Amino acid sequence: MAEAVGEAPGKALLMGEHAVVYGHPAIAVPLRSVKATATVEFSRNGGIEIYAPEIGEHITSVSEASPRLAPLAKLVETVSRFFGEERQGYRVLIESTIPIGRGMGSGAAAAVALVRAVCTALGRSLDADAIGEFANAAEIAYHGNPSGVDTAVIARDEPVYFVKSKPIRGIEVGPSAFVLVVADTGIASSTAQVVEDVRRARRKDKARYDSYFWELGSMASVAREVIRTGSPEELGLCMNNAQKTLRLLSVSCPELDALVSTALEKGAFGAKLSGAGRGGSMIAVVDPATNLEQFSADLRAAGAERVLTTILSGGTQA
Ligand code: PMV
């Protein structure tokens, strides 16, 4: 068999991170300028071998101890079994340009790309939401209790309005264009750890934390309506409000705050952390007339390691 290839984009959380874990809505967008690629070929000797050069890891069986690759090997096994092909052996190469631990969905994208490649290798197909659900099993191994928003947006490759355990919905984009800029602090953070810290803090002060989650979720709902009928200025207000609440949750950090301040000083309508926080990335919405080269240079001068841009417009995303 020739090699089968699957790809998946990165992603950014626009609204609703953390609250989404507690059943509130979130909005996520794909980041298509970074991607994960899985290349799969059948092997005669059975078993599952996975090589991931970016993280310098290689495993030759499902039972090998590798926190990053064992969940992916398990995923290959699960998808194979689903199609009644459990005896098939595989050799897998995982490559990615998505930085790890920056809230850009590196793990989820590797898993989605892999499910796609295995389906192609077997001559089968699954719809996007089924691919997302399979891939989320690997996320559970990485993060414990993920909401599922990362695999949902990455598998759909379109902006989503996501509520845990509810059907996933796309986002309708109205007449305005929403230019989004994502800046990577360069600091890797553990989603599992930050989510766990928030969970512990909530246990001690439930009413307060639940009110934060309500605010973040409500802001995500308002943002969805703004994207459908409103302006980038209004989306900016939602994002600034969300950032205030995320700071109260203590998931921001000085490096993220510096990128948020710079984005606002340089004319962004709104800016907030994106993803779990305590490192990872910042997301801003800017005037479509903004000189993006200059804006990106300003963010780099304020500490960003890389800056990516994506545009929501006319029902599509560039
Ligand atoms: O993986 P990250 O950093 O994009 O965070 C995902 C968003 C959280 O709401 C913090 C966790 C989750 O499972 O939804």
Coordinates of N, CA, C and O in Angstrom, one line a residue, residues 109-216:
A109 N -4.5 18.1 17.3 CA -4.3 18.1 15.9 C -3.5 16.8 15.4 O -3.8 16.2 14.4
A110 N -2.6 16.4 16.2 CA -1.8 15.1 15.9 C -2.8 14.0 15.9 O -2.8 13.1 15.0
A111 N -3.7 14.0 16.9 CA -4.7 12.9 17.0 C -5.7 12.9 15.8 O -6.0 11.8 15.2
V112 N -6.2 14.1 15.5 CA -7.1 14.2 14.3 C -6.5 13.8 13.0 O -7.0 13.0 12.2
A113 N -5.2 14.3 12.8 CA -4.5 13.9 11.6 C -4.3 12.4 11.5 O -4.4 11.8 10.4
L114 N -4.0 11.8 12.6 CA -3.8 10.3 12.7 C -5.1 9.6 12.4 O -5.0 8.6 11.6
V115 N -6.2 10.0 12.9 CA -7.5 9.3 12.6 C -7.7 9.4 11.1 O -8.1 8.4 10.5
R116 N -7.5 10.6 10.6 CA -7.8 10.8 9.1 C -6.9 9.8 8.3 O -7.3 9.2 7.3
A117 N -5.6 9.8 8.7 CA -4.6 8.9 7.9 C -5.0 7.5 8.0 O -5.0 6.7 7.0
V118 N -5.4 7.0 9.2 CA -5.8 5.6 9.3 C -7.0 5.3 8.5 O -7.1 4.3 7.8
C119 N -8.0 6.2 8.5 CA -9.2 6.0 7.7 C -8.8 5.9 6.2 O -9.3 5.0 5.5
T120 N -8.0 6.8 5.8 CA -7.6 6.8 4.3 C -6.8 5.5 4.0 O -7.1 4.8 3.0
A121 N -5.9 5.0 4.9 CA -5.2 3.8 4.7 C -6.1 2.6 4.6 O -5.9 1.7 3.8
L122 N -7.2 2.6 5.4 CA -8.2 1.5 5.3 C -9.3 1.7 4.3 O -10.1 0.8 4.2
G123 N -9.2 2.8 3.6 CA -10.3 3.1 2.6 C -11.6 3.3 3.2 O -12.7 3.0 2.6
R124 N -11.6 3.8 4.4 CA -12.9 4.1 5.1 C -13.0 5.6 5.3 O -12.1 6.4 5.1
S125 N -14.2 6.0 5.7 CA -14.4 7.4 6.1 C -15.3 7.6 7.3 O -16.1 6.8 7.6
L126 N -15.0 8.7 8.0 CA -15.8 9.1 9.2 C -16.2 10.6 9.0 O -15.4 11.3 8.4
D127 N -17.3 11.0 9.5 CA -17.6 12.4 9.4 C -16.7 13.2 10.5 O -16.1 12.6 11.4
A128 N -16.7 14.5 10.3 CA -15.7 15.3 11.1 C -16.0 15.1 12.6 O -15.1 15.0 13.4
D129 N -17.3 15.1 13.0 CA -17.5 15.0 14.4 C -17.2 13.6 15.0 O -16.7 13.5 16.2
A130 N -17.3 12.6 14.2 CA -16.9 11.3 14.7 C -15.3 11.2 14.8 O -14.8 10.7 15.8
I131 N -14.6 11.9 13.8 CA -13.2 11.9 13.9 C -12.8 12.7 15.2 O -11.9 12.2 15.9
G132 N -13.5 13.8 15.5 CA -13.2 14.6 16.7 C -13.4 13.7 17.9 O -12.6 13.8 18.9
E133 N -14.5 12.9 18.0 CA -14.7 12.1 19.1 C -13.6 11.0 19.3 O -13.2 10.8 20.5
F134 N -13.2 10.4 18.3 CA -12.1 9.4 18.4 C -10.9 10.1 18.9 O -10.3 9.6 19.9
A135 N -10.6 11.2 18.3 CA -9.3 11.9 18.7 C -9.4 12.4 20.2 O -8.4 12.4 20.9
N136 N -10.6 12.7 20.6 CA -10.7 13.2 22.0 C -10.3 12.1 23.0 O -9.9 12.4 24.1
A137 N -10.3 10.8 22.6 CA -9.9 9.8 23.5 C -8.4 10.0 23.8 O -7.9 9.7 25.0
A138 N -7.6 10.4 22.8 CA -6.2 10.7 23.1 C -6.0 11.9 24.0 O -5.2 11.9 24.9
E139 N -6.9 12.9 23.8 CA -6.8 14.1 24.6 C -7.2 13.7 26.1 O -6.6 14.3 27.0
I140 N -8.1 12.7 26.3 CA -8.4 12.3 27.7 C -7.1 11.7 28.3 O -6.8 12.0 29.5
A141 N -6.3 11.0 27.5 CA -5.1 10.5 28.1 C -4.1 11.6 28.4 O -3.3 11.5 29.4
Y142 N -4.1 12.7 27.6 CA -3.1 13.8 27.8 C -3.6 14.6 29.0 O -2.8 15.1 29.8
H143 N -4.9 15.0 29.0 CA -5.4 16.1 29.8 C -6.3 15.6 31.0 O -6.8 16.5 31.7
G144 N -6.7 14.4 31.0 CA -7.6 13.9 32.1 C -9.1 14.1 31.7 O -9.8 13.2 31.4
N145 N -9.5 15.4 31.7 CA -10.9 15.7 31.5 C -11.1 16.8 30.5 O -11.7 17.8 30.9
P146 N -10.7 16.6 29.3 CA -10.9 17.7 28.3 C -12.3 18.0 28.0 O -13.1 17.0 27.9
S147 N -12.7 19.2 27.7 CA -14.1 19.5 27.3 C -14.4 18.9 25.9 O -15.6 18.6 25.6
G148 N -13.4 18.7 25.1 CA -13.6 18.2 23.7 C -13.6 19.4 22.7 O -13.7 19.1 21.5
V149 N -13.5 20.6 23.1 CA -13.5 21.7 22.2 C -12.4 21.7 21.2 O -12.5 22.0 20.0
D150 N -11.2 21.3 21.6 CA -10.0 21.3 20.7 C -10.2 20.3 19.6 O -10.0 20.7 18.4
T151 N -10.6 19.1 19.9 CA -10.7 18.1 18.8 C -11.9 18.5 17.9 O -11.9 18.2 16.7
A152 N -12.9 19.1 18.5 CA -14.1 19.5 17.7 C -13.8 20.5 16.6 O -14.1 20.3 15.5
V153 N -13.1 21.6 17.0 CA -12.8 22.6 16.1 C -11.8 22.2 15.1 O -11.9 22.5 13.9
I154 N -10.8 21.4 15.5 CA -9.8 20.9 14.6 C -10.3 19.9 13.6 O -10.0 20.0 12.4
A155 N -11.2 19.0 14.0 CA -11.7 18.0 13.1 C -12.7 18.7 12.1 O -12.7 18.3 10.9
R156 N -13.4 19.7 12.6 CA -14.3 20.4 11.6 C -13.6 21.4 10.7 O -14.1 21.7 9.7
D157 N -12.4 21.9 11.2 CA -11.7 22.9 10.4 C -12.5 24.1 10.1 O -12.5 24.6 9.0
E158 N -13.4 24.5 11.0 CA -14.2 25.7 10.9 C -14.5 26.2 12.3 O -14.4 25.5 13.2
P159 N -14.8 27.5 12.4 CA -15.1 28.1 13.7 C -16.3 27.3 14.3 O -17.3 27.0 13.6
V160 N -16.2 27.1 15.6 CA -17.3 26.3 16.2 C -17.8 27.0 17.5 O -17.0 27.7 18.2
Y161 N -19.1 26.8 17.8 CA -19.7 27.2 19.1 C -19.9 25.9 19.8 O -20.7 25.0 19.3
F162 N -19.2 25.7 20.9 CA -19.1 24.4 21.5 C -19.7 24.4 22.9 O -19.2 25.2 23.7
V163 N -20.6 23.4 23.2 CA -21.0 23.2 24.5 C -20.9 21.7 24.8 O -21.3 20.9 24.0
K164 N -20.2 21.4 25.8 CA -19.8 20.0 26.2 C -21.1 19.1 26.1 O -22.2 19.5 26.6
S165 N -21.0 17.9 25.5 CA -22.0 16.9 25.4 C -23.3 17.4 24.6 O -24.3 16.8 24.7
K166 N -23.1 18.5 23.8 CA -24.2 19.0 23.0 C -23.8 18.9 21.5 O -22.5 18.9 21.3
P167 N -24.7 18.8 20.6 CA -24.2 18.8 19.2 C -23.4 20.0 18.9 O -23.7 21.1 19.3
I168 N -22.3 19.8 18.1 CA -21.4 20.9 17.8 C -22.0 21.8 16.7 O -22.6 21.3 15.8
R169 N -21.9 23.2 16.9 CA -22.5 24.1 15.9 C -21.4 25.0 15.3 O -20.5 25.4 16.0
G170 N -21.6 25.2 14.0 CA -20.7 26.2 13.3 C -21.1 27.6 13.7 O -22.1 27.8 14.4
I171 N -20.2 28.5 13.3 CA -20.5 29.9 13.7 C -20.9 30.7 12.4 O -20.2 30.5 11.4
E172 N -21.9 31.4 12.5 CA -22.3 32.2 11.3 C -21.6 33.6 11.3 O -21.7 34.3 12.4
V173 N -20.9 33.9 10.2 CA -20.2 35.2 10.2 C -21.0 36.2 9.4 O -21.4 35.9 8.2
G174 N -21.4 37.4 10.0 CA -22.2 38.4 9.3 C -21.4 39.2 8.4 O -20.4 38.8 7.8
P175 N -21.8 40.5 8.2 CA -21.2 41.4 7.2 C -19.8 41.9 7.6 O -19.0 42.2 6.7
S176 N -19.4 41.9 8.9 CA -18.1 42.4 9.3 C -17.0 41.3 9.1 O -17.3 40.1 9.2
A177 N -15.8 41.8 8.9 CA -14.6 40.9 8.9 C -14.0 41.0 10.3 O -13.8 42.1 10.8
F178 N -13.6 39.9 10.8 CA -13.0 39.9 12.2 C -11.5 39.4 12.0 O -11.3 38.2 11.7
V179 N -10.6 40.3 12.1 CA -9.2 40.0 11.9 C -8.6 39.6 13.3 O -8.6 40.4 14.2
L180 N -8.2 38.3 13.4 CA -7.7 37.8 14.7 C -6.2 37.6 14.7 O -5.7 37.0 13.7
V181 N -5.5 38.1 15.7 CA -4.1 37.9 15.8 C -3.7 37.1 17.0 O -4.2 37.4 18.1
V182 N -3.0 36.0 16.8 CA -2.6 35.1 17.9 C -1.1 35.2 18.2 O -0.3 35.1 17.2
A183 N -0.7 35.5 19.4 CA 0.7 35.7 19.7 C 1.1 34.7 20.8 O 0.4 34.6 21.8
D184 N 2.1 34.0 20.5 CA 2.6 32.9 21.3 C 3.6 33.5 22.3 O 4.6 34.1 21.9
T185 N 3.4 33.3 23.6 CA 4.3 33.8 24.7 C 5.7 33.1 24.6 O 6.7 33.6 25.2
G186 N 5.7 31.9 24.0 CA 6.9 31.1 24.0 C 7.0 30.2 25.3 O 8.0 29.5 25.5
I187 N 6.0 30.4 26.1 CA 6.0 29.6 27.4 C 5.0 28.4 27.3 O 3.9 28.6 27.1
A188 N 5.6 27.2 27.4 CA 4.7 26.0 27.4 C 4.0 25.9 28.7 O 4.6 26.1 29.8
S189 N 2.7 25.7 28.7 CA 2.0 25.5 29.9 C 1.2 24.2 29.8 O 0.8 23.7 28.7
S190 N 1.0 23.5 31.0 CA 0.3 22.2 31.0 C -1.2 22.5 31.2 O -1.6 22.9 32.2
T191 N -2.0 22.2 30.1 CA -3.5 22.4 30.2 C -4.0 21.6 31.4 O -4.8 22.1 32.2
A192 N -3.5 20.3 31.6 CA -4.0 19.5 32.6 C -3.8 20.1 34.0 O -4.7 20.1 34.9
Q193 N -2.6 20.7 34.2 CA -2.3 21.3 35.5 C -3.1 22.5 35.7 O -3.6 22.7 36.8
V194 N -3.2 23.4 34.7 CA -4.0 24.6 35.0 C -5.5 24.3 35.2 O -6.1 24.9 36.1
V195 N -6.0 23.4 34.4 CA -7.4 23.0 34.6 C -7.6 22.4 36.0 O -8.6 22.7 36.7
E196 N -6.6 21.6 36.5 CA -6.7 21.0 37.8 C -6.6 22.1 38.9 O -7.4 22.0 39.9
D197 N -5.7 23.1 38.7 CA -5.6 24.2 39.7 C -6.9 24.9 39.8 O -7.4 25.3 40.9
V198 N -7.6 25.2 38.7 CA -8.8 25.9 38.7 C -9.9 25.0 39.4 O -10.7 25.6 40.2
R199 N -9.9 23.7 39.2 CA -10.8 22.8 39.8 C -10.7 22.9 41.3 O -11.7 23.0 42.1
R200 N -9.4 22.9 41.8 CA -9.2 22.9 43.2 C -9.7 24.2 43.8 O -10.3 24.2 44.9
A201 N -9.3 25.3 43.1 CA -9.7 26.6 43.6 C -11.3 26.7 43.7 O -11.8 27.3 44.7
R202 N -11.9 26.1 42.7 CA -13.4 26.2 42.7 C -14.0 25.4 43.9 O -15.0 25.8 44.5
R203 N -13.3 24.3 44.2 CA -13.8 23.5 45.3 C -13.9 24.3 46.6 O -14.8 24.1 47.5
K204 N -12.9 25.2 46.8 CA -12.9 26.0 48.0 C -13.8 27.2 48.0 O -14.1 27.8 49.0
D205 N -14.2 27.6 46.8 CA -15.0 28.9 46.7 C -16.0 28.7 45.5 O -15.9 29.5 44.5
K206 N -16.9 27.8 45.6 CA -17.7 27.3 44.5 C -18.5 28.5 43.9 O -18.5 28.6 42.7
A207 N -19.2 29.2 44.8 CA -20.2 30.2 44.2 C -19.4 31.3 43.4 O -19.8 31.7 42.3
R208 N -18.2 31.7 43.9 CA -17.4 32.7 43.2 C -17.0 32.2 41.9 O -17.1 32.8 40.8
Y209 N -16.4 31.0 41.9 CA -15.9 30.4 40.6 C -17.0 30.1 39.6 O -16.8 30.4 38.4
D210 N -18.1 29.7 40.1 CA -19.2 29.4 39.2 C -19.7 30.7 38.6 O -20.1 30.7 37.4
S211 N -19.7 31.8 39.3 CA -20.1 33.1 38.8 C -19.1 33.5 37.7 O -19.5 34.0 36.6
Y212 N -17.8 33.2 37.9 CA -16.8 33.5 36.8 C -17.2 32.7 35.5 O -17.1 33.2 34.4
F213 N -17.5 31.4 35.7 CA -17.7 30.6 34.6 C -19.0 31.1 33.8 O -19.0 31.1 32.6
W214 N -20.0 31.5 34.6 CA -21.2 32.0 34.0 C -20.9 33.2 33.1 O -21.4 33.4 32.0
E215 N -20.1 34.1 33.7 CA -19.7 35.3 33.0 C -19.0 35.0 31.7 O -19.3 35.5 30.6
L216 N -18.0 34.1 31.8 CA -17.2 33.7 30.6 C -18.1 33.0 29.5 O -18.0 33.3 28.3

